[in-house]
Amino acid sequence: MIRSYRMTVSIQSFDPRKSNIIKRAAEEEWVFFFNWHECQRKHLFSTSEGYLSGGETEDAFAKRLAKAIWAANGGYCEVEVVAVCLENLPSKKCSFSVDDYRKLRSAATKSTEAHEDRGNG
């Protein structure tokens, strides 16, 4: 079964000289990681969407990813993986009519006038 996920990996306390090696190792485990953010060479993180397949669980994926990152780092570093299944997420649809538009615009105008009357404008 294939399931869609948003995966976020956060890596800290790694050897900054191995930053690119760590990124490549993570990308080999989750090919969708490609937009990396690095903060002062102390924190790497990436978020992307993709698929787990073959019955792999979120825990199994996280362990596989952590082992690859540790191997690339040459030892332990902090690894956090957040897996959000994107299937059947709660959602809410909002549609607005012309009447809704008028009501919301009127309410916004009144709110702005009240704000200005208090001397905040």
Coordinates of N, CA and C in Angstrom, one line a residue, residues 30-109:
W30 N 15.1 9.3 1.2 CA 13.8 10.0 0.9 C 14.1 11.0 -0.2
V31 N 13.9 10.5 -1.4 CA 14.4 11.3 -2.6 C 13.7 12.7 -2.7
F32 N 12.7 12.9 -1.9 CA 11.9 14.1 -2.0 C 12.6 15.3 -1.2
F33 N 13.6 14.9 -0.4 CA 14.3 15.9 0.4 C 15.3 16.6 -0.6
F34 N 15.1 17.8 -0.9 CA 16.0 18.5 -1.8 C 16.1 20.0 -1.4
N35 N 15.2 20.5 -0.7 CA 15.2 21.9 -0.3 C 15.6 22.0 1.2
W36 N 16.9 22.1 1.4 CA 17.5 22.1 2.7 C 17.7 23.5 3.3
H37 N 17.5 23.6 4.5 CA 17.8 24.9 5.2 C 18.8 24.6 6.3
E38 N 19.8 25.5 6.4 CA 20.9 25.3 7.3 C 21.0 26.6 8.1
C39 N 21.0 26.4 9.4 CA 21.1 27.5 10.3 C 22.5 27.5 11.0
Q40 N 23.3 28.5 10.7 CA 24.6 28.7 11.3 C 25.4 27.4 11.4
R41 N 25.3 26.5 10.4 CA 26.0 25.3 10.3 C 25.9 24.4 11.6
K42 N 24.7 24.6 12.3 CA 24.4 23.8 13.5 C 23.1 23.1 13.4
H43 N 22.3 23.4 12.4 CA 21.0 22.8 12.3 C 20.6 22.7 10.9
L44 N 20.3 21.5 10.5 CA 19.9 21.2 9.1 C 18.4 20.7 9.2
F45 N 17.6 21.2 8.3 CA 16.2 20.6 8.2 C 15.7 20.8 6.8
S46 N 14.7 19.8 6.5 CA 14.1 19.8 5.2 C 12.7 19.2 5.4
T47 N 11.8 19.7 4.6 CA 10.4 19.2 4.6 C 10.0 19.0 3.2
S48 N 9.3 17.8 3.0 CA 8.8 17.6 1.6 C 7.8 16.5 1.7
E49 N 7.1 16.4 0.6 CA 6.0 15.4 0.5 C 6.4 14.3 -0.5
G50 N 6.0 13.1 -0.1 CA 6.3 11.9 -1.0 C 5.5 10.7 -0.4
Y51 N 6.0 9.5 -0.7 CA 5.2 8.3 -0.5 C 6.0 7.3 0.3
L52 N 5.4 6.6 1.2 CA 5.9 5.4 1.8 C 5.2 4.2 1.1
S53 N 6.0 3.2 0.8 CA 5.3 2.1 0.1 C 5.9 0.8 0.6
G54 N 5.3 -0.3 0.1 CA 5.8 -1.6 0.5 C 5.4 -1.9 2.0
G55 N 4.5 -1.2 2.6 CA 4.1 -1.5 3.9 C 5.0 -0.9 5.0
E56 N 6.0 -0.1 4.6 CA 6.9 0.5 5.5 C 6.2 1.4 6.5
T57 N 6.4 1.3 7.8 CA 5.8 2.2 8.7 C 6.6 3.5 8.9
E58 N 5.9 4.4 9.6 CA 6.6 5.7 9.8 C 7.8 5.4 10.7
D59 N 7.7 4.6 11.7 CA 8.8 4.2 12.6 C 10.0 3.6 11.9
A60 N 9.7 2.7 11.0 CA 10.7 2.0 10.3 C 11.4 3.0 9.4
F61 N 10.7 3.9 8.7 CA 11.3 4.9 7.9 C 12.2 5.8 8.7
A62 N 11.7 6.2 9.8 CA 12.5 7.2 10.7 C 13.8 6.5 11.1
K63 N 13.7 5.2 11.5 CA 14.9 4.5 11.9 C 15.9 4.4 10.8
R64 N 15.4 4.0 9.6 CA 16.3 3.9 8.4 C 17.0 5.2 8.1
L65 N 16.2 6.3 8.2 CA 16.8 7.6 7.9 C 17.8 8.0 8.9
A66 N 17.5 7.8 10.2 CA 18.5 8.1 11.2 C 19.8 7.3 11.1
K67 N 19.7 6.1 10.8 CA 20.9 5.2 10.6 C 21.7 5.8 9.5
A68 N 21.1 6.2 8.4 CA 21.8 6.7 7.2 C 22.5 8.0 7.6
I69 N 21.8 8.9 8.3 CA 22.4 10.2 8.8 C 23.6 9.9 9.7
W70 N 23.4 9.0 10.7 CA 24.5 8.7 11.6 C 25.7 8.2 10.9
A71 N 25.5 7.3 9.9 CA 26.6 6.8 9.1 C 27.3 7.9 8.4
A72 N 26.6 8.8 7.8 CA 27.2 9.9 7.0 C 27.9 10.9 8.0
N73 N 27.4 11.0 9.2 CA 28.0 11.9 10.2 C 29.3 11.3 10.8
G74 N 29.3 10.0 10.7 CA 30.4 9.2 11.4 C 30.2 9.1 12.9
G75 N 29.0 9.2 13.3 CA 28.6 9.0 14.7 C 27.3 9.6 15.0
Y76 N 26.9 9.7 16.3 CA 25.7 10.2 16.7 C 25.5 11.7 16.4
C77 N 24.3 12.1 16.1 CA 23.9 13.5 16.1 C 22.4 13.4 16.3
E78 N 21.8 14.5 16.7 CA 20.4 14.6 17.0 C 19.6 14.5 15.7
V79 N 18.7 13.6 15.6 CA 17.8 13.4 14.4 C 16.4 13.3 14.9
E80 N 15.6 14.2 14.3 CA 14.1 14.2 14.6 C 13.4 14.0 13.3
V81 N 12.5 13.1 13.2 CA 11.7 12.9 12.0 C 10.2 13.1 12.4
V82 N 9.5 13.9 11.6 CA 8.1 14.1 11.8 C 7.4 13.6 10.5
A83 N 6.6 12.6 10.7 CA 5.8 12.1 9.5 C 4.4 12.4 9.7
V84 N 3.8 13.1 8.7 CA 2.4 13.4 8.7 C 1.7 12.7 7.5
C85 N 0.8 11.8 7.8 CA 0.1 11.1 6.7 C -0.9 12.1 6.1
L86 N -0.8 12.3 4.8 CA -1.7 13.3 4.2 C -3.0 12.8 3.7
E87 N -3.2 11.5 4.0 CA -4.5 11.0 3.5 C -5.5 11.1 4.6
N88 N -6.7 11.6 4.2 CA -7.8 11.7 5.2 C -7.6 12.7 6.3
L89 N -6.8 13.8 6.0 CA -6.6 14.8 7.0 C -7.9 15.5 7.2
P90 N -8.1 16.1 8.4 CA -9.3 16.9 8.6 C -9.2 18.1 7.7
S91 N -10.3 18.5 7.1 CA -10.3 19.6 6.2 C -11.7 20.3 6.3
K92 N -11.7 21.6 5.9 CA -12.9 22.4 5.9 C -13.0 23.2 4.7
K93 N -14.1 23.1 4.0 CA -14.2 23.9 2.8 C -15.1 25.1 3.1
C94 N -14.6 26.3 2.7 CA -15.4 27.6 2.9 C -15.6 28.2 1.5
S95 N -16.9 28.5 1.3 CA -17.3 29.2 0.0 C -18.0 30.4 0.4
F96 N -17.9 31.5 -0.3 CA -18.5 32.7 0.0 C -19.3 33.3 -1.1
S97 N -20.5 33.7 -0.8 CA -21.4 34.3 -1.8 C -21.2 35.8 -1.8
V98 N -21.9 36.5 -2.8 CA -21.8 37.9 -2.9 C -22.3 38.6 -1.6
D99 N -23.3 38.0 -1.0 CA -23.9 38.5 0.3 C -22.8 38.4 1.4
D100 N -22.1 37.3 1.4 CA -21.1 37.1 2.4 C -20.0 38.2 2.2
Y101 N -19.6 38.4 1.0 CA -18.6 39.5 0.6 C -19.1 40.8 1.2
R102 N -20.3 41.2 1.0 CA -20.8 42.5 1.4 C -20.8 42.6 3.0
K103 N -21.2 41.5 3.6 CA -21.2 41.4 5.1 C -19.8 41.5 5.7
L104 N -18.9 40.8 5.1 CA -17.5 40.8 5.6 C -16.9 42.2 5.3
R105 N -17.1 42.7 4.2 CA -16.6 44.1 3.9 C -17.1 45.1 4.8
S106 N -18.4 45.0 5.1 CA -19.1 46.0 6.0 C -18.5 45.8 7.4
A107 N -18.3 44.6 7.9 CA -17.8 44.3 9.2 C -16.3 44.8 9.3
A108 N -15.6 44.7 8.2 CA -14.2 45.1 8.2 C -14.1 46.6 8.2
T109 N -15.0 47.3 7.5 CA -15.1 48.8 7.5 C -15.4 49.3 8.9

